[in-house]
CSV table of C-alpha atoms in Angstrom, one decimal:
chain,number,residue,atom,x,y,z
A,1,UNK,CA,88.3,218.2,-76.5
A,2,UNK,CA,91.2,215.7,-76.2
A,3,UNK,CA,92.9,213.9,-79.1
A,4,UNK,CA,90.9,210.7,-78.6
A,5,UNK,CA,87.6,212.5,-78.7
A,6,UNK,CA,88.7,214.5,-81.7
A,7,UNK,CA,89.7,211.3,-83.6
A,8,UNK,CA,86.4,209.6,-82.6
A,9,UNK,CA,84.5,212.6,-83.9
A,10,UNK,CA,86.3,212.5,-87.2
A,11,UNK,CA,85.6,208.7,-87.6
A,12,UNK,CA,81.9,209.2,-86.6
A,13,UNK,CA,81.5,211.8,-89.3
A,14,UNK,CA,83.4,209.7,-91.8
A,15,UNK,CA,81.3,206.6,-91.3
A,16,UNK,CA,78.1,208.5,-91.5
A,17,UNK,CA,79.3,210.2,-94.7
A,18,UNK,CA,80.0,206.7,-96.1
A,19,UNK,CA,76.5,205.6,-95.2
A,20,UNK,CA,75.0,208.7,-96.8
A,21,UNK,CA,77.0,208.3,-100.0
A,22,UNK,CA,76.1,204.6,-100.3
A,23,UNK,CA,72.4,205.3,-99.5
A,24,UNK,CA,72.3,208.1,-102.1
A,25,UNK,CA,73.8,205.7,-104.7
A,26,UNK,CA,71.9,202.4,-104.0
A,27,UNK,CA,68.8,203.5,-102.1
A,28,UNK,CA,67.1,201.5,-99.4
A,29,UNK,CA,68.1,197.8,-99.5
A,30,UNK,CA,65.4,196.4,-97.2
A,31,UNK,CA,67.6,193.4,-96.5
A,32,UNK,CA,67.1,190.5,-95.5
A,33,UNK,CA,64.7,189.0,-98.1
A,34,UNK,CA,62.5,186.5,-96.2
A,35,UNK,CA,58.9,185.8,-95.4
A,36,UNK,CA,59.6,185.2,-91.6
A,37,UNK,CA,62.3,185.7,-89.0
A,38,UNK,CA,63.0,181.9,-89.0
A,39,UNK,CA,63.6,182.0,-92.7
A,40,UNK,CA,66.3,184.6,-92.0
A,41,UNK,CA,67.8,182.3,-89.4
A,42,UNK,CA,67.9,179.5,-92.0
A,43,UNK,CA,69.5,181.7,-94.6
A,44,UNK,CA,72.2,182.9,-92.1
A,45,UNK,CA,73.2,179.3,-91.5
A,46,UNK,CA,73.1,178.2,-95.2
A,47,UNK,CA,75.0,181.2,-96.5
A,48,UNK,CA,78.2,180.1,-94.8
A,49,UNK,CA,80.9,179.5,-97.5
A,50,UNK,CA,78.6,179.9,-100.4
A,51,UNK,CA,76.8,182.6,-102.5
A,52,UNK,CA,73.2,183.8,-102.0
A,53,UNK,CA,71.9,182.2,-105.2
A,54,UNK,CA,72.8,178.7,-103.8
A,55,UNK,CA,71.0,179.6,-100.6
A,56,UNK,CA,67.9,180.7,-102.5
A,57,UNK,CA,67.8,177.3,-104.2
A,58,UNK,CA,68.1,175.4,-100.9
A,59,UNK,CA,65.4,177.6,-99.3
A,60,UNK,CA,63.1,177.0,-102.3
A,61,UNK,CA,63.6,173.2,-101.8
A,62,UNK,CA,62.6,173.6,-98.1
A,63,UNK,CA,59.5,175.6,-99.0
A,64,UNK,CA,58.5,173.2,-101.7
A,65,UNK,CA,58.8,170.3,-99.2
A,66,UNK,CA,56.9,172.4,-96.6
A,67,UNK,CA,59.9,172.0,-94.3
A,68,UNK,CA,60.7,175.7,-93.7
A,69,UNK,CA,59.4,175.4,-90.2
A,70,UNK,CA,61.4,175.4,-86.9
A,71,UNK,CA,59.6,172.4,-85.4
A,72,UNK,CA,59.9,170.3,-88.6
A,73,UNK,CA,63.6,171.1,-89.0
A,74,UNK,CA,64.3,170.5,-85.3
A,75,UNK,CA,63.1,166.9,-85.6
A,76,UNK,CA,63.9,166.3,-89.3
A,77,UNK,CA,65.8,163.2,-90.5
A,78,UNK,CA,69.3,164.4,-91.3
A,79,UNK,CA,69.5,162.6,-94.6
A,80,UNK,CA,66.2,164.2,-95.8
A,81,UNK,CA,67.4,167.6,-94.6
A,82,UNK,CA,70.8,167.1,-96.3
A,83,UNK,CA,69.1,166.4,-99.6
A,84,UNK,CA,66.9,169.5,-99.4
A,85,UNK,CA,69.8,171.9,-98.6
A,86,UNK,CA,72.4,170.3,-100.9
A,87,UNK,CA,72.6,173.4,-103.3
A,88,UNK,CA,74.1,175.4,-100.4
A,89,UNK,CA,77.2,173.2,-100.2
A,90,UNK,CA,78.7,171.6,-97.1
A,91,UNK,CA,75.2,170.2,-96.7
A,92,UNK,CA,76.1,167.4,-94.2
A,93,UNK,CA,77.6,169.9,-91.7
A,94,UNK,CA,74.9,172.5,-92.4
A,95,UNK,CA,72.1,170.0,-91.9
A,96,UNK,CA,73.4,169.4,-88.3
A,97,UNK,CA,73.9,173.1,-87.6
A,98,UNK,CA,70.4,173.9,-89.0
A,99,UNK,CA,68.8,171.3,-86.8
A,100,UNK,CA,70.6,172.6,-83.7
A,101,UNK,CA,69.8,176.2,-84.5
A,102,UNK,CA,66.1,175.3,-85.0
A,103,UNK,CA,66.0,173.7,-81.6
A,104,UNK,CA,67.7,176.8,-80.1
A,105,UNK,CA,65.1,179.0,-81.9
A,106,UNK,CA,62.2,177.0,-80.4
A,107,UNK,CA,63.5,177.5,-76.9
A,108,UNK,CA,62.8,181.2,-77.4
A,109,UNK,CA,65.7,182.4,-75.3
A,110,UNK,CA,65.9,185.3,-77.7
A,111,UNK,CA,62.7,186.7,-76.2
A,112,UNK,CA,64.1,187.3,-72.7
A,113,UNK,CA,68.0,187.1,-72.7
A,114,UNK,CA,69.9,190.4,-72.8
A,115,UNK,CA,71.8,190.9,-76.1
A,116,UNK,CA,75.2,190.1,-74.6
A,117,UNK,CA,74.1,186.7,-73.2
A,118,UNK,CA,71.9,186.0,-76.3
A,119,UNK,CA,74.9,186.4,-78.6
A,120,UNK,CA,77.0,184.1,-76.3
A,121,UNK,CA,74.2,181.5,-76.3
A,122,UNK,CA,74.2,181.5,-80.1
A,123,UNK,CA,78.0,181.2,-80.3
A,124,UNK,CA,77.8,178.2,-78.1
A,125,UNK,CA,76.0,176.3,-80.9
A,126,UNK,CA,78.5,174.1,-82.8
A,127,UNK,CA,79.2,175.6,-86.2
A,128,UNK,CA,77.8,179.1,-85.4
A,129,UNK,CA,80.5,181.7,-85.7
A,130,UNK,CA,80.4,185.4,-85.0
A,131,UNK,CA,79.2,186.5,-88.5
A,132,UNK,CA,76.4,183.9,-88.4
A,133,UNK,CA,75.4,184.9,-84.9
A,134,UNK,CA,75.4,188.6,-85.7
A,135,UNK,CA,73.4,188.0,-88.9
A,136,UNK,CA,70.7,186.2,-86.9
A,137,UNK,CA,70.6,188.8,-84.2
A,138,UNK,CA,70.5,191.8,-86.5
A,139,UNK,CA,68.3,190.5,-89.4
A,140,UNK,CA,66.1,188.0,-87.7
A,141,UNK,CA,65.8,189.2,-84.1
A,142,UNK,CA,66.3,192.9,-84.8
A,143,UNK,CA,69.1,193.4,-82.3
A,144,UNK,CA,71.7,196.1,-82.8
A,145,UNK,CA,74.7,193.9,-83.6
A,146,UNK,CA,76.8,194.9,-86.6
A,147,UNK,CA,77.7,192.1,-89.0
A,148,UNK,CA,81.2,191.8,-90.3
A,149,UNK,CA,81.7,189.8,-93.5
A,150,UNK,CA,84.3,189.7,-96.3
A,151,UNK,CA,82.8,192.9,-97.8
A,152,UNK,CA,83.0,194.8,-94.6
A,153,UNK,CA,86.6,193.8,-94.0
A,154,UNK,CA,87.5,194.7,-97.6
A,155,UNK,CA,86.0,198.2,-97.3
A,156,UNK,CA,87.7,198.9,-94.0
A,157,UNK,CA,91.1,197.6,-95.2
A,158,UNK,CA,91.1,199.5,-98.5
A,159,UNK,CA,89.8,202.7,-97.0
A,160,UNK,CA,92.2,202.3,-94.0
A,161,UNK,CA,89.4,202.8,-91.5
A,162,UNK,CA,91.3,200.7,-89.0
A,163,UNK,CA,94.7,202.2,-89.2
A,164,UNK,CA,96.5,201.4,-85.9
A,165,UNK,CA,93.9,198.9,-84.7
A,166,UNK,CA,94.9,195.3,-84.6
A,167,UNK,CA,98.1,195.8,-86.7
A,168,UNK,CA,98.1,194.7,-90.3
A,169,UNK,CA,94.8,193.8,-91.9
A,170,UNK,CA,95.6,190.1,-91.9
A,171,UNK,CA,96.0,190.1,-88.1
A,172,UNK,CA,92.9,192.0,-87.3
A,173,UNK,CA,90.1,190.2,-85.5
A,174,UNK,CA,86.4,190.1,-86.1
A,175,UNK,CA,85.9,192.2,-83.0
A,176,UNK,CA,88.2,195.0,-84.3
A,177,UNK,CA,85.9,195.6,-87.3
A,178,UNK,CA,82.7,195.2,-85.3
A,179,UNK,CA,83.9,197.6,-82.6
A,180,UNK,CA,84.7,200.2,-85.2
A,181,UNK,CA,81.1,200.5,-86.3
A,182,UNK,CA,79.4,199.9,-83.0
A,183,UNK,CA,81.5,202.6,-81.3
A,184,UNK,CA,81.2,205.2,-84.0
A,185,UNK,CA,77.7,205.2,-85.4
A,186,UNK,CA,74.4,205.4,-83.5
A,187,UNK,CA,73.4,202.1,-81.8
A,188,UNK,CA,70.3,201.6,-84.0
A,189,UNK,CA,69.1,198.3,-85.5
A,190,UNK,CA,67.7,199.9,-88.7
A,191,UNK,CA,70.9,201.9,-89.3
A,192,UNK,CA,73.1,198.8,-88.8
A,193,UNK,CA,70.9,196.8,-91.1
A,194,UNK,CA,71.0,199.4,-93.9
A,195,UNK,CA,74.7,200.2,-93.7
A,196,UNK,CA,75.7,196.5,-93.7
A,197,UNK,CA,73.4,195.8,-96.6
A,198,UNK,CA,74.8,198.8,-98.5
A,199,UNK,CA,78.4,197.6,-97.9
A,200,UNK,CA,77.4,194.2,-99.4
A,201,UNK,CA,76.0,196.0,-102.4
A,202,UNK,CA,79.2,198.0,-102.7
A,203,UNK,CA,81.3,194.9,-102.5
A,204,UNK,CA,79.4,193.1,-105.2
A,205,UNK,CA,79.4,196.0,-107.7
A,206,UNK,CA,82.5,198.1,-107.1
A,207,UNK,CA,84.8,197.0,-104.2
A,208,UNK,CA,85.4,193.6,-105.7
A,209,UNK,CA,88.0,191.2,-104.5
A,210,UNK,CA,89.8,191.2,-107.8
A,211,UNK,CA,89.9,194.3,-110.1
A,212,UNK,CA,87.9,196.7,-107.9
A,213,UNK,CA,86.2,199.6,-109.8
A,214,UNK,CA,87.7,202.4,-107.7
A,215,UNK,CA,87.3,205.0,-110.4
A,216,UNK,CA,83.6,204.5,-110.6
A,217,UNK,CA,83.0,203.8,-106.9
A,218,UNK,CA,80.5,206.0,-105.0
A,219,UNK,CA,83.1,206.1,-102.2
A,220,UNK,CA,86.0,207.2,-104.5
A,221,UNK,CA,86.5,210.5,-102.6
A,222,UNK,CA,86.9,208.6,-99.3
A,223,UNK,CA,89.8,206.4,-100.6
A,224,UNK,CA,93.3,207.2,-99.5
A,225,UNK,CA,95.1,209.2,-102.2
A,226,UNK,CA,97.4,206.4,-103.5
A,227,UNK,CA,94.4,204.2,-104.1
A,228,UNK,CA,92.5,207.0,-106.0
A,229,UNK,CA,95.5,207.4,-108.3
A,230,UNK,CA,95.6,203.7,-109.3
């Protein structure tokens, strides 16, 4: 076994240990909470630059107005749509994105395009970035694309999972984090789903942006020594 294979083996075991520790602590997350795949798509667009509670309010408005439907949103009046999704913030931009994504969804390209081309097709929609595209693919379309969000970046940076990749954490790209997971854990939609959801739960409860609770964290033993001693 050469050095590269040995390092990869260590990282594979480490990531699976992280998954097992988080799963033992939080249990099954069964994320994303939605009544249909299209509701997941809507949530993925609306959650940009806001918290989930605001998204829930916007989705509740759409349901109450009987507008949580791809065909209705695709041909919706923008002002009406803006009013319904206002709680999610940036509602003018999001209304346009939501309408375009609904039109894309109705084309049903996701039923026959290979994953690589499907992701590229999503990214071609104005306002759809990598995190949104991967969220739609993983949680709505059940494709094995790992989602990288602020929680994922925080975990990787604090646990130094990407040492030597992409330089300093501020210079690392989305693909650096995504590649870490997709190359070192089994390419399985359910596993990607659960691990990402568990990382989100970790970020909300322990690995916080300010004043992280490292001493109580279920991943305390995986932290580099200096961080454990703080």
